[in-house]
Coordinates of N, CA and C in Angstrom, one line a residue:
M1 N -2.9 -13.5 16.7 CA -1.8 -12.9 17.4 C -0.7 -12.2 16.7
Q2 N -0.2 -11.1 17.0 CA 0.9 -10.6 16.0 C 2.4 -11.1 16.4
Q3 N 3.2 -11.2 15.1 CA 4.4 -11.7 15.1 C 5.2 -10.6 15.0
Y4 N 6.5 -10.8 15.3 CA 7.8 -9.9 15.2 C 8.0 -9.7 13.5
R5 N 8.6 -8.4 13.4 CA 9.0 -8.3 11.8 C 10.5 -8.4 12.0
R6 N 11.0 -8.5 10.7 CA 12.8 -8.1 10.6 C 12.8 -7.0 11.8
G7 N 14.0 -7.2 12.4 CA 14.4 -6.3 13.3 C 13.9 -5.9 14.5
E8 N 12.6 -6.6 14.8 CA 11.9 -6.5 16.1 C 12.2 -7.6 17.2
Q9 N 13.0 -8.5 16.9 CA 13.2 -9.5 18.2 C 13.8 -8.8 19.2
G10 N 13.1 -9.2 20.4 CA 13.6 -8.8 21.7 C 13.0 -7.7 22.2
T11 N 12.4 -7.0 21.3 CA 11.7 -5.9 21.9 C 10.0 -6.0 21.7
P12 N 9.4 -5.0 22.5 CA 7.9 -5.4 22.6 C 7.5 -5.3 21.0
I13 N 6.2 -5.9 20.7 CA 5.8 -5.5 19.8 C 5.0 -4.3 19.4
P14 N 5.4 -3.3 18.4 CA 4.8 -2.0 18.3 C 3.2 -2.4 17.7
P15 N 2.3 -1.4 17.9 CA 1.0 -1.5 17.6 C 1.1 -1.5 16.1
R16 N 0.2 -2.2 15.7 CA -0.3 -2.5 14.2 C -1.4 -1.6 13.9
A17 N -1.3 -1.4 12.6 CA -2.6 -0.6 12.1 C -3.3 -1.4 10.7
E18 N -4.5 -1.6 10.6 CA -5.1 -2.2 9.5 C -4.8 -1.4 8.2
R19 N -4.4 -1.9 7.4 CA -4.1 -1.3 5.8 C -5.3 -0.9 5.0
F20 N -6.5 -1.9 5.6 CA -7.7 -1.6 4.6 C -8.7 -1.2 5.5
F21 N -9.8 -0.4 5.0 CA -10.8 0.1 5.6 C -12.0 0.4 4.8
K22 N -13.0 0.5 5.2 CA -14.2 0.4 4.4 C -15.1 1.9 5.0
V23 N -15.6 2.6 4.2 CA -16.3 3.7 4.3 C -17.7 3.6 3.5
D24 N -18.9 3.5 3.9 CA -19.9 3.1 3.3 C -19.6 1.9 2.5
N25 N -19.9 2.0 1.2 CA -19.6 0.8 0.3 C -18.3 0.8 -0.4
D26 N -17.5 1.6 0.0 CA -16.2 1.8 -0.8 C -14.8 1.3 0.3
W27 N -14.0 0.6 -0.3 CA -12.8 0.1 0.3 C -11.6 1.0 -0.4
F28 N -10.9 1.4 0.9 CA -9.4 2.1 0.7 C -8.4 1.4 1.4
F29 N -7.2 1.8 1.0 CA -6.1 1.1 1.8 C -4.9 2.4 1.9
T30 N -4.3 2.2 2.9 CA -3.4 3.3 3.5 C -1.8 2.6 3.2
V31 N -1.1 3.4 3.3 CA 0.5 3.1 2.9 C 1.2 4.2 4.1
R32 N 2.7 3.7 4.3 CA 3.5 4.5 5.4 C 3.3 5.8 4.9
G33 N 3.4 6.9 5.8 CA 3.5 8.1 5.3 C 2.2 8.6 5.2
G34 N 1.0 8.1 5.5 CA -0.2 8.6 5.6 C -1.2 8.6 4.3
N35 N -0.4 8.3 2.9 CA -1.3 8.3 1.8 C -2.2 7.3 1.8
T36 N -3.4 7.7 1.4 CA -4.9 6.7 1.1 C -5.1 6.7 -0.2
F37 N -5.5 5.4 -0.8 CA -5.7 5.3 -2.0 C -7.2 4.6 -2.2
G38 N -7.9 5.1 -3.1 CA -9.2 4.6 -3.2 C -10.2 5.3 -3.9
P39 N -11.4 5.2 -3.9 CA -12.3 4.1 -3.5 C -12.1 3.0 -4.3
F40 N -12.3 1.5 -3.8 CA -12.3 0.2 -4.8 C -13.6 -0.2 -4.4
P41 N -14.3 -0.8 -5.2 CA -15.5 -1.6 -5.3 C -15.7 -2.7 -3.9
C42 N -14.4 -3.5 -3.9 CA -14.5 -4.4 -3.2 C -13.0 -4.5 -2.2
R43 N -13.1 -5.3 -1.0 CA -11.7 -5.4 -0.6 C -10.6 -6.2 -1.2
E44 N -11.1 -7.0 -2.2 CA -10.2 -7.8 -3.3 C -9.5 -6.8 -4.2
A45 N -10.3 -5.8 -4.8 CA -9.9 -5.2 -5.7 C -8.7 -4.1 -4.8
A46 N -9.1 -3.7 -4.0 CA -8.1 -2.9 -2.8 C -6.8 -3.6 -2.4
Q47 N -6.7 -4.9 -2.5 CA -5.6 -5.9 -2.1 C -5.0 -5.8 -3.3
T48 N -5.5 -6.0 -4.5 CA -5.1 -6.0 -5.7 C -4.1 -4.8 -5.9
A49 N -4.6 -3.7 -5.7 CA -4.1 -2.2 -5.8 C -2.9 -2.3 -5.4
V50 N -2.9 -2.6 -3.9 CA -1.9 -2.4 -2.8 C -0.9 -3.4 -3.1
D51 N -1.1 -4.6 -3.8 CA 0.1 -5.3 -4.5 C 0.9 -4.7 -5.4
H52 N -0.3 -4.2 -6.4 CA 0.6 -3.3 -7.4 C 1.5 -2.2 -7.1
Y53 N 0.8 -1.6 -6.0 CA 1.6 -0.3 -5.5 C 2.8 -0.5 -4.8
L54 N 3.0 -1.6 -3.9 CA 4.1 -2.1 -3.0 C 4.9 -2.9 -3.9
N55 N 4.5 -3.6 -5.1 CA 5.6 -4.2 -5.8 C 5.2 -3.9 -7.4
P56 N 5.7 -2.6 -7.8 CA 5.3 -2.1 -9.1 C 6.2 -2.8 -10.2
L57 N 5.8 -3.0 -11.4 CA 6.3 -3.5 -12.4 C 7.7 -2.8 -12.7
K58 N 8.6 -3.5 -13.5 CA 9.9 -2.7 -13.7 C 9.5 -1.9 -14.6
E59 N 9.1 -0.7 -14.4 CA 8.9 0.2 -15.5 C 9.8 1.5 -15.5
Y60 N 10.8 1.4 -14.5 CA 12.0 2.3 -14.3 C 13.1 2.0 -14.8
S61 N 13.9 2.7 -15.4 CA 15.1 2.3 -16.0 C 16.2 2.3 -14.8
G62 N 17.3 1.7 -14.9 CA 18.4 1.8 -14.3 C 17.8 1.1 -12.7
N63 N 18.9 1.5 -11.7 CA 18.6 0.8 -10.6 C 17.8 2.0 -9.6
V64 N 17.7 2.8 -10.3 CA 16.8 4.2 -9.3 C 15.2 3.9 -9.4
R65 N 14.8 3.8 -8.3 CA 12.9 3.4 -8.3 C 12.3 4.5 -7.8
P66 N 11.3 5.2 -8.0 CA 10.8 6.4 -7.2 C 10.4 6.1 -6.1
F67 N 10.2 7.0 -5.0 CA 9.6 6.6 -3.8 C 9.0 7.9 -3.2
G68 N 8.3 7.7 -2.3 CA 7.9 8.9 -1.3 C 6.4 9.4 -2.3
N69 N 6.4 10.6 -2.5 CA 5.3 11.3 -2.9 C 5.4 11.0 -4.2
L70 N 6.3 11.1 -5.2 CA 6.9 11.0 -6.5 C 6.2 9.5 -7.0
R71 N 6.5 8.6 -6.0 CA 6.2 7.1 -6.5 C 4.6 7.2 -6.3
A72 N 4.0 7.7 -5.3 CA 2.4 7.7 -5.0 C 1.8 8.7 -6.3
R73 N 2.7 9.4 -6.8 CA 1.7 10.3 -7.9 C 2.1 9.4 -9.1
R74 N 3.1 8.7 -9.6 CA 3.2 8.0 -10.7 C 2.1 6.8 -10.7
W75 N 2.3 6.2 -9.3 CA 1.4 4.9 -9.5 C -0.3 5.4 -9.4
R76 N -0.7 6.5 -9.0 CA -2.0 7.1 -9.1 C -2.2 7.4 -10.5
N77 N -1.3 8.0 -11.4 CA -1.7 8.3 -12.8 C -1.8 7.0 -13.5
A78 N -0.9 5.8 -13.4 CA -0.9 4.5 -14.2 C -2.2 3.9 -13.6
H79 N -2.8 4.0 -12.7 CA -3.6 3.0 -12.0 C -5.0 3.6 -11.8
R80 N -5.7 4.2 -12.7 CA -7.0 4.9 -12.4 C -8.1 3.9 -12.4
F81 N -9.0 4.0 -11.5 CA -9.9 3.0 -11.2 C -11.1 3.3 -11.5

């Protein structure tokens, strides 16, 4: 059963998409904006990678963190699988 997310109380729950998917023997994950990352050898590796993508280490100085395509590009370069 789907649950409400922050800010959705009282409105119909919108459709949800699965973040992980498998093509042949390779696993991939998607993020908002339609970016797809992979392939990964197993779902657990893809889950670890998405955790690193969504919660990056504090590698950026100041209070500004990259987002959008710049963030995705930096993440891909730092996490070659």
